[in-house]
Short mmCIF file of C-alpha atoms and ligand atoms in Angstrom, two decimals:
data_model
loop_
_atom_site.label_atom_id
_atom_site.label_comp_id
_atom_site.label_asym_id
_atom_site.label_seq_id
_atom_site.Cartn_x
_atom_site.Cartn_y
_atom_site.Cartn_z
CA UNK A 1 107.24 74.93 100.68
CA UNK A 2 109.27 78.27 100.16
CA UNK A 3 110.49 80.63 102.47
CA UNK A 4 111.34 84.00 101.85
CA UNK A 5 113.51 87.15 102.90
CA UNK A 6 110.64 90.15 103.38
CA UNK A 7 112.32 93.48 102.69
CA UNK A 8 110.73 96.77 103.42
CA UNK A 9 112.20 99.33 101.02
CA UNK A 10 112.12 102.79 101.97
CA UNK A 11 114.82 102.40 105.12
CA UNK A 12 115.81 98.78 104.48
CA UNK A 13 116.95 98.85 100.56
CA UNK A 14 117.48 102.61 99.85
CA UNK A 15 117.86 105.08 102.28
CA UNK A 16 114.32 107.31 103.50
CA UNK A 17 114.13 110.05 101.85
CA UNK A 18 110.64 110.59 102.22
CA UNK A 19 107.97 110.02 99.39
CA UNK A 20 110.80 108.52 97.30
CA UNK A 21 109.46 108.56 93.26
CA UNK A 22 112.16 109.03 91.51
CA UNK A 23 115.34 106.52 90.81
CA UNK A 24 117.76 109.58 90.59
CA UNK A 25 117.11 109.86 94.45
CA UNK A 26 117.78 106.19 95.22
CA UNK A 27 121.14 105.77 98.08
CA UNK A 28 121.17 102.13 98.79
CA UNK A 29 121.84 100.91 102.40
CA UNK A 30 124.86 99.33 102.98
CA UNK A 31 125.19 95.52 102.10
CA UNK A 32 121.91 94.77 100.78
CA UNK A 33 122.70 93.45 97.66
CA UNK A 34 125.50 91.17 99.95
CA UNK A 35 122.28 89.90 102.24
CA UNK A 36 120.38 89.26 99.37
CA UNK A 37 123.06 87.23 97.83
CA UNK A 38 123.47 85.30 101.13
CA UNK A 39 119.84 84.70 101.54
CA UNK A 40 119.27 83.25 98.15
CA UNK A 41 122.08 81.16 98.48
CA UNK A 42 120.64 80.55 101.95
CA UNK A 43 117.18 79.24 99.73
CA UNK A 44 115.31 82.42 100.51
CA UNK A 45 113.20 84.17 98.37
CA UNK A 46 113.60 87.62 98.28
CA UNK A 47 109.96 89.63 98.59
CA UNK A 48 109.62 93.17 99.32
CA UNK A 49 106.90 94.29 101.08
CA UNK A 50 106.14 98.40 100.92
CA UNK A 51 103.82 100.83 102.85
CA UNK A 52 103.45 103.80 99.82
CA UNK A 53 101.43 106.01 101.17
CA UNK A 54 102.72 108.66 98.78
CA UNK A 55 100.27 107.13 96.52
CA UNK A 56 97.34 107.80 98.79
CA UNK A 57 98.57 111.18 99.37
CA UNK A 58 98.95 112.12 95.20
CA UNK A 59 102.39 112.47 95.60
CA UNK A 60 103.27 110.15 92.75
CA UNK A 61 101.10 107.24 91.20
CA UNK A 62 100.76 103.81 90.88
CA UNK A 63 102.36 103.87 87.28
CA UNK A 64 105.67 106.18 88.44
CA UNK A 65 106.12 103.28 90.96
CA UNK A 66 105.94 100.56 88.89
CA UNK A 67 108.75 102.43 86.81
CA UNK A 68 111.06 103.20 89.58
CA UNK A 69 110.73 99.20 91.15
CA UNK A 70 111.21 98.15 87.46
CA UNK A 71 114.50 99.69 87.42
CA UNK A 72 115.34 98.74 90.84
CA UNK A 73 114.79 95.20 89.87
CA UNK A 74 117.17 95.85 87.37
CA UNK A 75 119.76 97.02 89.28
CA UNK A 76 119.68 94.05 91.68
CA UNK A 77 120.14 91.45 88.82
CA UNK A 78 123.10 94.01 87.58
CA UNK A 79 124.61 92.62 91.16
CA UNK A 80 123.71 89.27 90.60
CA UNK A 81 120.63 89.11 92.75
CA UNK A 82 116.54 89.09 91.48
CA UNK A 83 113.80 90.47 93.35
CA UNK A 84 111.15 87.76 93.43
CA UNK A 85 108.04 89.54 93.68
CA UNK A 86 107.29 93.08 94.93
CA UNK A 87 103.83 93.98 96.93
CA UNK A 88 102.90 97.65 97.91
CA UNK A 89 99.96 99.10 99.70
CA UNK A 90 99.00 102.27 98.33
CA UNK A 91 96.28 103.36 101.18
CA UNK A 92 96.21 105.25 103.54
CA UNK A 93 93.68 105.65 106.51
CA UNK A 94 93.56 109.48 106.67
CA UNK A 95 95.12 111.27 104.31
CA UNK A 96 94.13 109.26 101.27
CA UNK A 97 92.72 110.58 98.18
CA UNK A 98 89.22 109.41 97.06
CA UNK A 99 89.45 105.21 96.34
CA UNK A 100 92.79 105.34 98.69
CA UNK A 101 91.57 106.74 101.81
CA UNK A 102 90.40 103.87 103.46
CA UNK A 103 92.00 100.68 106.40
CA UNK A 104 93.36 97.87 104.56
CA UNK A 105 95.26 94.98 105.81
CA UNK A 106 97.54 95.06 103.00
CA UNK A 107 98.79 98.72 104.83
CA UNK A 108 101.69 97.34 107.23
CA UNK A 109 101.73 96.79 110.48
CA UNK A 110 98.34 94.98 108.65
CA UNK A 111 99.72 91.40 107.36
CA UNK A 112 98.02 91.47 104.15
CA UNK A 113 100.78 91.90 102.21
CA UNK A 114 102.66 89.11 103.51
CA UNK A 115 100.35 86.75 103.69
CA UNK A 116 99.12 87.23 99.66
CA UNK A 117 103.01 86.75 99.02
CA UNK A 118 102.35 83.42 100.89
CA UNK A 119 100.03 82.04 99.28
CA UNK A 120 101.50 83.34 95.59
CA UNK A 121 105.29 81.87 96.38
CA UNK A 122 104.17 78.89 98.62
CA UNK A 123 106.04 80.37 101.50
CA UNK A 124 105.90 78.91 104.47
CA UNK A 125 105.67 82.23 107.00
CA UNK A 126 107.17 80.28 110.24
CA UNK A 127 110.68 79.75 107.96
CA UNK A 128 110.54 83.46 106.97
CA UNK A 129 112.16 86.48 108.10
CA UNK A 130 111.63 89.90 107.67
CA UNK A 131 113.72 93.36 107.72
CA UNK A 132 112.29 96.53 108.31
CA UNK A 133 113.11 100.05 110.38
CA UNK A 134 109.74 100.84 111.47
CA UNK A 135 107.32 99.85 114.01
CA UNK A 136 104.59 99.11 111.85
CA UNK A 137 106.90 96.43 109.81
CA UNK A 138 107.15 94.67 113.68
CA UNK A 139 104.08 94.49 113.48
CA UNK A 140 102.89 93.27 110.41
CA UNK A 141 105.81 90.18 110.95
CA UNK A 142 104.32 89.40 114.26
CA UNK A 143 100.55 89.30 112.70
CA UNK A 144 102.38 86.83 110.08
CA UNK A 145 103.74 84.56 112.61
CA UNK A 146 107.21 84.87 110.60
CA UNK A 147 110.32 83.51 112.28
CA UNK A 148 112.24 86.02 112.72
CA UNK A 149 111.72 89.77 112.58
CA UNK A 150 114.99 92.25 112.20
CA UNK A 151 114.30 95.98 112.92
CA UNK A 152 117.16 97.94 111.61
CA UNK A 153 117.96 100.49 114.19
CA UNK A 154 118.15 104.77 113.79
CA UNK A 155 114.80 104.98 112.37
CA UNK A 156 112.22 104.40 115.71
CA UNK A 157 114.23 105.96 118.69
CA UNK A 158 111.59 104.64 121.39
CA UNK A 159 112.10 100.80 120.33
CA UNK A 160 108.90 98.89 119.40
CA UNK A 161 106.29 96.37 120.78
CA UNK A 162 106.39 93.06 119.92
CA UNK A 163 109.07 90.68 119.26
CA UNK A 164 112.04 91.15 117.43
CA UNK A 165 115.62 91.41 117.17
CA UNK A 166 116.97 94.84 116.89
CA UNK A 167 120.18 95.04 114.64
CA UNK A 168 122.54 98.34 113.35
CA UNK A 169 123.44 96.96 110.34
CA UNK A 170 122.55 94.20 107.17
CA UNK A 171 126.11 93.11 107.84
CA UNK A 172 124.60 91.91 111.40
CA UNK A 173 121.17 90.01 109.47
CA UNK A 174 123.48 88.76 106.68
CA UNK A 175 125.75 87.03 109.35
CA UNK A 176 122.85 85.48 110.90
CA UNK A 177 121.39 83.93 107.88
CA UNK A 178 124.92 82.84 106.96
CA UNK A 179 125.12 81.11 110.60
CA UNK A 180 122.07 79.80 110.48
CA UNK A 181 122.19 77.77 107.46
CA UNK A 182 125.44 76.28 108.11
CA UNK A 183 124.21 74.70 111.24
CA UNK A 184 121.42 73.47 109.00
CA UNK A 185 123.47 72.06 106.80
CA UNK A 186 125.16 70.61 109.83
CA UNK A 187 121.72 68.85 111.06
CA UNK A 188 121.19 67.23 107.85
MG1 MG B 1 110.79 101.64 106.10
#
């Protein structure tokens, strides 16, 4: 069995900008590509996991996201790290357009995403860990039964329900990982 490192994008990877489409707009948070390195390394596979309700909305489509995670992709293995599989929900309850207006489970805090990711990598969700700055990604990683679930601070003000461990930086996840599997490595 696998585990993996679930990344949320939009406030995890590159900085929200709202309704991002377009690689030209793309600021990268601070020391994710040095987490990701640390986490493979660690044995983690690295999964992201994305809420794109811009797609419901007609804001961009299915295709222009494809394109901008294709070169995103690229720019990780540019800094030595690979993106092992990337999984979006495009619905959205409410404002969806025609086939995307509807509930899904795939649509975070749903676990749908994760759990397809799962059963594709062979992950085994109660070695896995999660980062995400929203309230609904708290969710979704409690419905999962992951390990671990890091909420990035600035983005909810009120804090969240559920169980997690509330971080300011990647620098803070990255050291965890780094701590963790050393005392593994100590146990074996
Ligand atoms: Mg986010």
């Amino acid at each position: 069995m696998n585990r993996a490192l679930f990344l949320d994008r939009d406030g995890v990877i590159n900085h929200e900008v709202g309704y991002l489409h377009a690689a030209e707009d793309v600021r990268w948070v601070p020391g994710i590509f040095e987490l990701c390195r640390v986490a493979v390394r660690a044995g983690y596979k690295l999964v992201v996991v994305t809420n794109q309700a811009g797609i419901a909305r007609g804001l961009y489509t299915e295709a222009q996201f494809e394109t901008l995670m294709e070169w995103m992709r690229g720019e990780f293995v540019v800094r030595g790290v690979a993106l092992d599989a990337v999984y979006f929900s495009p619905y959205h309850p409410v404002h969806g357009l025609g086939e995307y207006k509807r509930e899904h489970e795939d649509r975070k805090p749903g676990p749908g995403m994760l759990l397809r990711a799962a059963k594709d990598l062979e992950l085994d969700l109660g070695l896995s860990v999660m980062v995400g700055d929203r309230c609904s990604d708290v969710g979704a990683a409690n419905a999962a039964g992951l390990r671990t679930m890091f909420l990035l601070s600035g983005t909810e003000v009120e804090g969240c329900a559920g169980e997690y461990v509330a971080v300011e930086s990647l620098g803070e996840v990255e050291s965890w990982l780094a701590a963790d599997s050393a005392t593994e490595r100590e146990v074996r």
